Coordinates of C-alpha atoms in Angstrom, one line a residue:
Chain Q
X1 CA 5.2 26.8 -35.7
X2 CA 3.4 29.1 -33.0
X3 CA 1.5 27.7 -30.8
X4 CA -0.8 28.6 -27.8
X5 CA -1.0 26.7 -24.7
X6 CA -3.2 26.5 -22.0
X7 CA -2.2 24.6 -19.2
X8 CA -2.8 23.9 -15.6
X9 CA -0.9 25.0 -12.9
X10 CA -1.3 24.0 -9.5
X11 CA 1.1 25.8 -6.6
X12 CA 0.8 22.5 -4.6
X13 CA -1.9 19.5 -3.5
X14 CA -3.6 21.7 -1.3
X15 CA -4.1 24.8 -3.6
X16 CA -6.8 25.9 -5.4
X17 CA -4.9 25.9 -9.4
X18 CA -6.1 27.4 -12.6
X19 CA -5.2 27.9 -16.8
X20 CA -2.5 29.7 -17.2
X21 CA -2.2 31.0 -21.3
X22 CA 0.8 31.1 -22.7
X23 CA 2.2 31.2 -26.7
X24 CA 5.4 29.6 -27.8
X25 CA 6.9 30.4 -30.9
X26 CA 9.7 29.1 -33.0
X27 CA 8.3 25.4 -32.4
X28 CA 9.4 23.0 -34.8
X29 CA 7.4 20.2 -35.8
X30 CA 10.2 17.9 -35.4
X31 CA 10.2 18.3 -31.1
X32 CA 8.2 15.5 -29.0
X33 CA 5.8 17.2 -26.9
X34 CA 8.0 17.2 -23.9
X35 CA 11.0 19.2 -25.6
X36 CA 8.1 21.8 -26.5
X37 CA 7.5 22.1 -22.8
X38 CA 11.2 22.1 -22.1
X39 CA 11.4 25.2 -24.8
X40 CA 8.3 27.1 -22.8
X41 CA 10.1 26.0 -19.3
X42 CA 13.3 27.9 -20.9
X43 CA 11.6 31.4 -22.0
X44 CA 9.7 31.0 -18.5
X45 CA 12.9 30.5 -16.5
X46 CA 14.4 33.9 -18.7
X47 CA 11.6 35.4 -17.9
X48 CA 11.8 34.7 -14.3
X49 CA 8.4 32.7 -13.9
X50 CA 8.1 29.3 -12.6
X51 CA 9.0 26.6 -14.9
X52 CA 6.0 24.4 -15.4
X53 CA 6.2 20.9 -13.5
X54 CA 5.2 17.8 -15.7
X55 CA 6.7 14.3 -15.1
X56 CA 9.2 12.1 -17.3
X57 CA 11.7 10.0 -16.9
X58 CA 12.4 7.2 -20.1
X59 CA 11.4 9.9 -23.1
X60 CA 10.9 6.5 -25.0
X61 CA 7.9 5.5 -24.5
X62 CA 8.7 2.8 -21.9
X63 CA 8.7 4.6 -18.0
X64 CA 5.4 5.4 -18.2
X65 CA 6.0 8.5 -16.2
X66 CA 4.6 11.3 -18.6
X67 CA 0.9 11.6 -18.0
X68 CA -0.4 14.6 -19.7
X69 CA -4.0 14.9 -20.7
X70 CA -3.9 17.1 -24.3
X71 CA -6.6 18.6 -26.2
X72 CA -9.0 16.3 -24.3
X73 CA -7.4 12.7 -24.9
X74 CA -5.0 11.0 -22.5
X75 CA -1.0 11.4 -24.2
X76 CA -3.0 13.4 -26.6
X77 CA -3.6 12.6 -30.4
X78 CA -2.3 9.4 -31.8
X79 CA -2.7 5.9 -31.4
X80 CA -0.9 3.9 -28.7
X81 CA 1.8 7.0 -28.0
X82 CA 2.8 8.2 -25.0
X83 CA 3.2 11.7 -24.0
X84 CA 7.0 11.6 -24.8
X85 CA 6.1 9.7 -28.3
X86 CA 3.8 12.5 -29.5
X87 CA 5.7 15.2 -32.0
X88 CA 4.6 18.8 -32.6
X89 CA 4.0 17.5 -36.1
X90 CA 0.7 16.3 -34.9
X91 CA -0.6 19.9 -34.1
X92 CA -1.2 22.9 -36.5
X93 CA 0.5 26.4 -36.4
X94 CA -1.1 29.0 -34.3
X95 CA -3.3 25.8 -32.6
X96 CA -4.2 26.1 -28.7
X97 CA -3.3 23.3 -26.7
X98 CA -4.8 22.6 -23.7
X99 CA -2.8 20.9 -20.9
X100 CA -4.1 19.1 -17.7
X101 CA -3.2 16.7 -15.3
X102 CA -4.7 13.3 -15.0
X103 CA -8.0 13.9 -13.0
X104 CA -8.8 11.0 -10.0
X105 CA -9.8 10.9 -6.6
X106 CA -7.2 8.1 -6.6
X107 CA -4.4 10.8 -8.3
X108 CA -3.9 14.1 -6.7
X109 CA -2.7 16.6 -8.0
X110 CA 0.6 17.6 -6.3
X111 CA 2.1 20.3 -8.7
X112 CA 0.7 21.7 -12.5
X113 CA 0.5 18.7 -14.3
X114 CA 2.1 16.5 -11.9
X115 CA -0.6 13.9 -10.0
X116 CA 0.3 11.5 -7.1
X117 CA 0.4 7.7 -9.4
X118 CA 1.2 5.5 -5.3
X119 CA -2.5 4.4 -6.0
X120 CA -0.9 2.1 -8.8
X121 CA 1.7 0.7 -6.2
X122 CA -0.9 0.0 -3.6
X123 CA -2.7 -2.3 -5.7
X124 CA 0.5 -4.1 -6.8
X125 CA 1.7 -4.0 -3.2
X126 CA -1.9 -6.1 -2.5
X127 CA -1.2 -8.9 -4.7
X128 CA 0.7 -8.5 -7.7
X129 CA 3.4 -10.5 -7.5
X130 CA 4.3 -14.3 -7.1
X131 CA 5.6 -15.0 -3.2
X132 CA 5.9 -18.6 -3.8
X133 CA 9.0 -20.3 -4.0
X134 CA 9.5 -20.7 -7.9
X135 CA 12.9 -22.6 -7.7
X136 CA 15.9 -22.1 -9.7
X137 CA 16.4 -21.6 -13.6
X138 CA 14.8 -24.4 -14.7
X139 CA 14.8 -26.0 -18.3
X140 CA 13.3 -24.1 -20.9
X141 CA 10.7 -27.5 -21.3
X142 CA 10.5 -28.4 -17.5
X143 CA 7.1 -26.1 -17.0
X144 CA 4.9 -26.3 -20.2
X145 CA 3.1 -23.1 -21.7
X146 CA 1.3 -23.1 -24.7
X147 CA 2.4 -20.0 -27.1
X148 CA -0.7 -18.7 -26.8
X149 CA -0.8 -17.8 -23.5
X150 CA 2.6 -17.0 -23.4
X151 CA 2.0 -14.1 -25.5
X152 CA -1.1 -13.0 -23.7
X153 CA 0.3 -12.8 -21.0
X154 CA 3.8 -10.9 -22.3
X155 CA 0.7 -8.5 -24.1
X156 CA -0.7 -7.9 -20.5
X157 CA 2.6 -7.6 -18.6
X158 CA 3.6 -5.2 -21.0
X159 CA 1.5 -2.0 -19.7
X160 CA 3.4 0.5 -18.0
X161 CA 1.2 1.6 -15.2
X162 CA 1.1 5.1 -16.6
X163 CA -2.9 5.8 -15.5
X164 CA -4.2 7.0 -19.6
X165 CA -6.9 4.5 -18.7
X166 CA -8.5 5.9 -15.7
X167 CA -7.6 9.2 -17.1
X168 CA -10.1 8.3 -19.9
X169 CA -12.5 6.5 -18.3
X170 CA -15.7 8.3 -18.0
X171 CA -15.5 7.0 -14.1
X172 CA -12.0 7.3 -13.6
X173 CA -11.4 3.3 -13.0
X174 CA -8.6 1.5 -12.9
X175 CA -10.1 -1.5 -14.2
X176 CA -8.1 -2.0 -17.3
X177 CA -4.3 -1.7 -15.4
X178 CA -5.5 -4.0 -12.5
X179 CA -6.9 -6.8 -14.9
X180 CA -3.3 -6.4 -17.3
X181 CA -1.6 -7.3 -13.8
X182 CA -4.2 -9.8 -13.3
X183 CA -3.5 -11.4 -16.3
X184 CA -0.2 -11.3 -16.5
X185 CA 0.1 -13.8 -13.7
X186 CA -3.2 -15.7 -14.0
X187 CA -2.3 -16.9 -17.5
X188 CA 1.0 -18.4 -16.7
X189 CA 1.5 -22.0 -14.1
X190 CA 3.7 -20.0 -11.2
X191 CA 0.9 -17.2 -11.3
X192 CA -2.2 -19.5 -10.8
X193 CA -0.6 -20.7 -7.6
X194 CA -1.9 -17.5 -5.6
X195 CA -4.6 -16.6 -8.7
X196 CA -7.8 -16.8 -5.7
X197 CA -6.4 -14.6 -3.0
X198 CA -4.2 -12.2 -6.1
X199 CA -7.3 -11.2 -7.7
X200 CA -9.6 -10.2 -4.2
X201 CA -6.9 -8.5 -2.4
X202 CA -5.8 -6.5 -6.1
X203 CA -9.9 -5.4 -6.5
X204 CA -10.5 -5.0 -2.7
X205 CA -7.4 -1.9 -2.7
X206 CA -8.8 -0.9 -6.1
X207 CA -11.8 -0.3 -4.6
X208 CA -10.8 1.3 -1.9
X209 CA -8.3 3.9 -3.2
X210 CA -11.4 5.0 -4.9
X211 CA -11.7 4.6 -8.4
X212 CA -14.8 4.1 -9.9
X213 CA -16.6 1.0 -11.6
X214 CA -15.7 -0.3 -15.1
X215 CA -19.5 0.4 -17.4
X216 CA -17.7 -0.6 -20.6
X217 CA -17.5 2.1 -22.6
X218 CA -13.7 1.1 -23.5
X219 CA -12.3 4.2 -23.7
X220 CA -9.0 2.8 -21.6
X221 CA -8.9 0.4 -24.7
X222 CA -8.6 3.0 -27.2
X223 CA -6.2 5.3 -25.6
X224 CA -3.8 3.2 -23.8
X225 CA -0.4 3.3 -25.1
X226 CA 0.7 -0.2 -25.3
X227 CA -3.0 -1.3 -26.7
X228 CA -3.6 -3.6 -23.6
X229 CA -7.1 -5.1 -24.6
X230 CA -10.6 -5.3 -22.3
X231 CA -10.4 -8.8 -22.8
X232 CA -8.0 -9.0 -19.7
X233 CA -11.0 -6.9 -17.9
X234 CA -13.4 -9.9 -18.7
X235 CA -10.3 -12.1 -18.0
X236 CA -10.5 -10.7 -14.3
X237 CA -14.0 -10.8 -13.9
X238 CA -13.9 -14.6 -14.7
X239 CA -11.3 -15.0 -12.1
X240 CA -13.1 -13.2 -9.8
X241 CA -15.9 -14.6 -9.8
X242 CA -14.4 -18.1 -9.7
X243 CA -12.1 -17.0 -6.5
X244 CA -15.8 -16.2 -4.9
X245 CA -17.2 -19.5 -6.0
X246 CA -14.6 -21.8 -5.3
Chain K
X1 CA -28.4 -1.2 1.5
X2 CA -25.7 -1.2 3.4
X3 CA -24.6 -4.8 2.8
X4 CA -25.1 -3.8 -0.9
X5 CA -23.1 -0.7 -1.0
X6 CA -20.1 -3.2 0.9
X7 CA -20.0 -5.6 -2.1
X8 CA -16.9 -5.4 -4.3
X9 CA -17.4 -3.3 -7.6
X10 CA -17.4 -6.8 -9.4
X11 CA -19.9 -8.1 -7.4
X12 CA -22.2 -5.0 -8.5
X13 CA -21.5 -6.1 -11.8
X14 CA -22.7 -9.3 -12.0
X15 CA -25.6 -9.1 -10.3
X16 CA -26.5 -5.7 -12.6
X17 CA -25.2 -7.9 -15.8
X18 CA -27.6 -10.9 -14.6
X19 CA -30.8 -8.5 -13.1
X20 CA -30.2 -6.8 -16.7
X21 CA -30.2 -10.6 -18.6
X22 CA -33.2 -11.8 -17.1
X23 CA -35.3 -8.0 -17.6
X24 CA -33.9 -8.8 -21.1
X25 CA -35.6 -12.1 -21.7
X26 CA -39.1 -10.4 -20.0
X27 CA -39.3 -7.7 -22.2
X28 CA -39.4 -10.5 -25.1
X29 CA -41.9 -12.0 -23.6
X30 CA -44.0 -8.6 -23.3
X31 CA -43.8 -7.8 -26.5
X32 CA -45.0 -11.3 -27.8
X33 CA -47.8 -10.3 -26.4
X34 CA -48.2 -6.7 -27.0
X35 CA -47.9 -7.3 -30.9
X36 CA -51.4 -8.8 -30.8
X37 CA -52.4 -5.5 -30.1
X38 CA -52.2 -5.1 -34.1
X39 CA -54.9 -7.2 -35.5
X40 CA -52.4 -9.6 -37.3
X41 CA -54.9 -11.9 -37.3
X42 CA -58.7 -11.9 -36.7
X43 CA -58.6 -13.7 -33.5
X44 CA -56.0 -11.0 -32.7
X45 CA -58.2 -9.5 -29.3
X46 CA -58.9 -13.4 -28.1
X47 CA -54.9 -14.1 -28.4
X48 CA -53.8 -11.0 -26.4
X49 CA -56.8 -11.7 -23.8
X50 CA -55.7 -14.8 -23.6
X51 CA -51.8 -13.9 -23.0
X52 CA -52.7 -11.6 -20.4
X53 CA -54.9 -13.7 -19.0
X54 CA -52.3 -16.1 -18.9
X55 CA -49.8 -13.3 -17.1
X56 CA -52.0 -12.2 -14.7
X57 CA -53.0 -15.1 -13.2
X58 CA -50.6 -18.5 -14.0
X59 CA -49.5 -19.3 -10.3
X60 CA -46.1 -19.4 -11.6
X61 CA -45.8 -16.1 -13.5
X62 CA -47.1 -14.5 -10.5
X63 CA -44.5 -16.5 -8.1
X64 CA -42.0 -15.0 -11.2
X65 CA -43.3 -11.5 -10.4
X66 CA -41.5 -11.0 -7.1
X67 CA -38.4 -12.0 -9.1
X68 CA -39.1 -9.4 -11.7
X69 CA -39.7 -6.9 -9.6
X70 CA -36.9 -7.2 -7.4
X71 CA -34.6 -7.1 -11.0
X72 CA -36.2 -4.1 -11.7
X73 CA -35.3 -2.6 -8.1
X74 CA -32.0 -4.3 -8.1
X75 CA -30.6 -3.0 -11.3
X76 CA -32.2 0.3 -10.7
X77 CA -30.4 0.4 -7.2
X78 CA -27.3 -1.0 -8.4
X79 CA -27.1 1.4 -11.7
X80 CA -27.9 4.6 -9.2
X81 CA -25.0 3.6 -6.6
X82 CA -22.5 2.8 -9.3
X83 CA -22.7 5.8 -10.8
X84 CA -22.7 7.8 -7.6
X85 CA -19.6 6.2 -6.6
X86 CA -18.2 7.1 -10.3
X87 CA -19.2 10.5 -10.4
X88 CA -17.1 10.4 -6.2
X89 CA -14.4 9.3 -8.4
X90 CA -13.7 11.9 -10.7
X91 CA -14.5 15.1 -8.6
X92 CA -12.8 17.7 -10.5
X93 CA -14.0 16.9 -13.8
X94 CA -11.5 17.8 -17.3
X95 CA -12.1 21.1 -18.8
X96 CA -11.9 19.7 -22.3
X97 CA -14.3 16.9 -22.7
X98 CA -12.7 13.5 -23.3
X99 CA -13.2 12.5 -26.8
X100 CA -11.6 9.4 -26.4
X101 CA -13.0 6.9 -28.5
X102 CA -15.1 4.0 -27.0
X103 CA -18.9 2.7 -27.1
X104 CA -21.1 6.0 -27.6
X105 CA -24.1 4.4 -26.2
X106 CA -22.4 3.4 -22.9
X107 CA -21.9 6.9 -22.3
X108 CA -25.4 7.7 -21.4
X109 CA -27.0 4.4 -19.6
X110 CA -27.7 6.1 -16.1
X111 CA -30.0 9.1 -18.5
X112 CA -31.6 6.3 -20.7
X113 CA -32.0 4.1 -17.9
X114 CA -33.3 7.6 -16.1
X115 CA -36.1 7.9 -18.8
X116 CA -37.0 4.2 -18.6
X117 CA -37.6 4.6 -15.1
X118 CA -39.7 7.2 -15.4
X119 CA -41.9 5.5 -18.5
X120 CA -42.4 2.1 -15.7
X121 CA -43.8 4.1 -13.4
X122 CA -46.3 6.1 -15.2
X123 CA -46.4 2.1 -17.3
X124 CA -47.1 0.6 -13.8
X125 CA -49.7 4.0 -13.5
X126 CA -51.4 2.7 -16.2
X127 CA -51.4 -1.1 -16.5
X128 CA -50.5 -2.9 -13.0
X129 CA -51.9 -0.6 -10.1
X130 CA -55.2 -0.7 -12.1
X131 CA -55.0 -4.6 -12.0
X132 CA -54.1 -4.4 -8.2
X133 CA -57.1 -2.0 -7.7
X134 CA -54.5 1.1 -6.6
X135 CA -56.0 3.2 -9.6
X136 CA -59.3 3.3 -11.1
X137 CA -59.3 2.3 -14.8
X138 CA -59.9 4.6 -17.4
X139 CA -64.2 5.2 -18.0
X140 CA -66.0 2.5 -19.8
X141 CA -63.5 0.0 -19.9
X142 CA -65.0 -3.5 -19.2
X143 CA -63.6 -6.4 -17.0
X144 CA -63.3 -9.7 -18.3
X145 CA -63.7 -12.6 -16.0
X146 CA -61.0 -11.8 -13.5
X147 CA -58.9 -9.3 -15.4
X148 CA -58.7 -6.0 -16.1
X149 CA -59.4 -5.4 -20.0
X150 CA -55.6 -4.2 -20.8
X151 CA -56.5 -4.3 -24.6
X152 CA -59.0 -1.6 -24.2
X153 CA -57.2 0.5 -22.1
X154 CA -54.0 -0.2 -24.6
X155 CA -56.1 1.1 -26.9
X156 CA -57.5 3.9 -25.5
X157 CA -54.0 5.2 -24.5
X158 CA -52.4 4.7 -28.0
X159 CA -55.1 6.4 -29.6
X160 CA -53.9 9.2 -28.3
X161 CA -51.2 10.6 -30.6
X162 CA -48.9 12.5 -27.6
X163 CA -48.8 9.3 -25.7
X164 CA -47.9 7.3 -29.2
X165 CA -45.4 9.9 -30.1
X166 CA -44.0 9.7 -26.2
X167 CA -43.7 6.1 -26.5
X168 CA -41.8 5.9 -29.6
X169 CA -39.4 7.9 -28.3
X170 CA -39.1 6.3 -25.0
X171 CA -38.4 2.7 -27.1
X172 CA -35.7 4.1 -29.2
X173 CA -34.0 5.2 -26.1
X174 CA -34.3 1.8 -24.4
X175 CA -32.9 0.7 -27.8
X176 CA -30.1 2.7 -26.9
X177 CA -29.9 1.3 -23.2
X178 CA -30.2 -2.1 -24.3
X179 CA -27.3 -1.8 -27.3
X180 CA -24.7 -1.3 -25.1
X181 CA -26.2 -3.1 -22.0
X182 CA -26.8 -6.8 -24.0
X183 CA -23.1 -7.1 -24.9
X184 CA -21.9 -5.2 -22.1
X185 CA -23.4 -7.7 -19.9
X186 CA -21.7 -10.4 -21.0
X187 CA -18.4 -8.7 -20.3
X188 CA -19.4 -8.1 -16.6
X189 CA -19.7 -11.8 -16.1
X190 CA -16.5 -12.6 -17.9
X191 CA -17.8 -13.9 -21.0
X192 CA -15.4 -12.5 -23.7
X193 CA -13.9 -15.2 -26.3
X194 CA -11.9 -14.0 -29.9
X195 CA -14.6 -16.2 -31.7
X196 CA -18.0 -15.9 -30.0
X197 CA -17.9 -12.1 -28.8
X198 CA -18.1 -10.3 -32.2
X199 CA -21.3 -12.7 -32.4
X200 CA -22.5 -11.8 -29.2
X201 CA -22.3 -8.1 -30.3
X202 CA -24.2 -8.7 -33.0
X203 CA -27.0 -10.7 -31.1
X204 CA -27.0 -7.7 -29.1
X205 CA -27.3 -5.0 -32.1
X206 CA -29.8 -7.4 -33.3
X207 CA -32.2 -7.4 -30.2
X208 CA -31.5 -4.0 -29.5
X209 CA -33.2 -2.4 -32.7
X210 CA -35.9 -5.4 -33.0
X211 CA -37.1 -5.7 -29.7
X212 CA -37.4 -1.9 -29.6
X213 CA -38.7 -1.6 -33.1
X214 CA -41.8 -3.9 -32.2
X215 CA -42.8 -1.8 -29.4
X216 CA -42.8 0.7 -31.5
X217 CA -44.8 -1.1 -34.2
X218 CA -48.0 -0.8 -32.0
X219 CA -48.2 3.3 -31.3
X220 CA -47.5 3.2 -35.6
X221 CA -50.2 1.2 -36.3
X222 CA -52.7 3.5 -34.2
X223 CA -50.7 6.7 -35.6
X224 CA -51.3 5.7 -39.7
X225 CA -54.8 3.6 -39.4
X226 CA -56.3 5.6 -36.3

């Protein structure tokens, strides 16, 4: 395959970046997306250019670290794929691929393709985790959970903070990772310990890292990679609201 | 303002989802009554007198007034600071549009909700300032007892095809507004279930091309028989 690529590059957070063209041939269909850009980082480091800087870490799907936004979708085509998941296969010789980073207030750019994710960690830091003391292993039968919820909750720990939502939300919010972490505690006994103050102090940092307002259009739904459902965005808003009532 | 622009993004929501619910259940009420516009029935003119009679001057639908009008200026205030904060929060925007799927409709509220705005006032031009004495009402239109005569000046407004054609228009866009707003609202509060939410969308598909659809039943009539 040939293909042409447009991507962003970005010197650092303070400059002003731009498209850069490029074309890339000899691309099989068999690479993941990331190897292609590995192949153009080659022929630009020959060539004496700059290599292009994207993130990665796991290649398997499971780091969360790639974040690229292709061809107008968040990890680009395909359904619940991350960047490193996705295979030239899915593109069509002589194609032009456009490349950009993730684009928040709450994620700056720091370099090409590369944006600034602490926002993430600053909401966790808020409230996502359990400080009481949970004890010791305990019996597999000593604390109750219906299967259920034991699933929903495994469904809602399992997203991997990697931003696809607010990078395809219309308003760039973080609603859909915040209520996952929400969930993931809420639903289970040693979460709903702290559930009141977890879910104000989580939405009080979301807000004010500025990412914008949930309007349901569920467009986090449809392109996050590990399918994490709205439902845990209602889920969030009911235990919001009951922290403000109660 | 101030205090309203401090409230959490979730707060915002519920009291947009709940302004939005109870705007919801008026405009069914305003169409009840519009629809006699249409001479279903011979007593047709006596019924709509007689509901606007009962609108205009029921101590309690006027006490409900202030509430409607402050739902009206709370989700219209709301909506406008949302957004503004969600455009703030995407400031460089993607040069290749998202096309990630998601619900189409919900893409556009603040431009449907734009043109909605704009149809109250010149509504509220029309109808309500005449009945506070702020404008004059149109020529030859009479007064009965204490009300304005809104079926004559419906009338005389809907005979005229630009304004018919205007206001079909305008109702298929609130159809718009309303199909992603009804079911959307119910996620704002927190109302999602496995079982009841594929009803609740289809409540909300439901009310969103009927409720419209009547409105737009009215400006037909005048458009085929007038």
């Amino acid at each position: 395959m040939n293909i042409k690529l447009k991507i962003w590059r970005q010197k650092n957070a303070k400059a002003k970046g731009k498209f850069v063209n490029y074309s890339l041939d000899n691309v099989s269909p068999e690479m993941s997306f990331l190897e292609m850009l590995d192949a153009l980082n080659n022929k630009l480091i020959i060539e004496g250019d700059e290599p292009v800087a994207f993130e990665h870490d796991c290649r398997e799907g499971i780091c969360g670290c790639c974040s690229l936004y292709i061809n107008g979708t968040p990890h680009g085509p395909g359904e619940k794929t991350t960047t490193c998941e996705l295979h030239m296969r899915s593109f069509k010789d002589g194609q032009t691929i456009v490349v950009e980073p993730w684009r928040s207030k709450a994620f700056p750019v720091m370099k090409d393709l590369i944006v600034d994710r602490n926002a993430f960690d600053k909401i966790i830091a808020a409230g996502g985790f359990i400080s009481i003391d949970a004890g010791s292993s305990q019996d597999s039968n000593a604390v109750l959970v219906r299967k259920e919820k034991a699933d929903e909750a495994f469904i809602s720990a399992s997203c991997i903070g990697c931003g696809a939502c607010v990078a395809a939300c219309k308003n760039a919010s973080a609603m859909l990772f915040v209520s996952a972490k929400v969930s993931q505690f809420a639903l289970l006994p040693q979460g709903k310990v702290e559930a009141v103050e977890r879910v104000q102090a989580m939405v009080a940092k979301m807000d004010e890292l500025g990412f914008g307002n949930c309007t349901n259009t569920y467009a986090c739904e449809a392109v996050c990679p590990k399918g994490i459902s709205v439902t845990n965005i209602a889920r969030m808003n009911r235990e919001f609201l009951y922290a403000k009532i109660s | 303002m101030n205090k309203m622009l401090r409230y959490s993004s979730l707060t915002k929501k519920y009291v947009m989802a709940l302004a939005g619910f109870f705007l919801m259940i008026f405009l069914l009420i305003h169409l009840g009554i519009n629809l006699f516009i249409i001479p279903f029935t011979e007593n047709h003119q006596d019924i709509f007198r007689d509901g606007v009679h009962f609108m205009t001057t029921n101590p309690l639908i006027k006490a409900m007034e202030i509430f409607l009008f402050g739902g009206f200026l709370i989700h219209i205030l709301i909506g406008i600071i949302l957004q503004i904060r969600n455009w703030m929060a995407r400031p460089i925007r993607y040069a290749k549009a998202n096309n990630s799927q998601g619900s189409f409709f919900s893409k556009y509220m603040i431009y449907t909700g734009a043109v909605i705005l704009i149809f109250l006032i010149i509504h509220l031009g029309n109808f309500y300032f005449v009945k506070l004495g702020l404008t004059e009402a149109p020529e030859g239109m009479t007064r009965v007892a204490d009300d304005h005569d809104f079926y004559s000046m419906a009338i005389n407004l809907f005979s005229n095809k630009i304004y018919s054609g205007i206001y079909i228009v305008l109702f298929i866009l609130l159809g718009f507004h309303l199909n992603h707003a009804f079911q959307s609202a119910f996620q704002s509060l927190g109302l999602s279930h496995s079982k009841y939410t594929p009803f609740i969308k289809a409540v909300g598909d439901f009310y969103s091309i009927v409720v419209p659809l009547g409105f737009i039943l009215i400006p037909l009539y005048f458009i085929i028989y007038y």
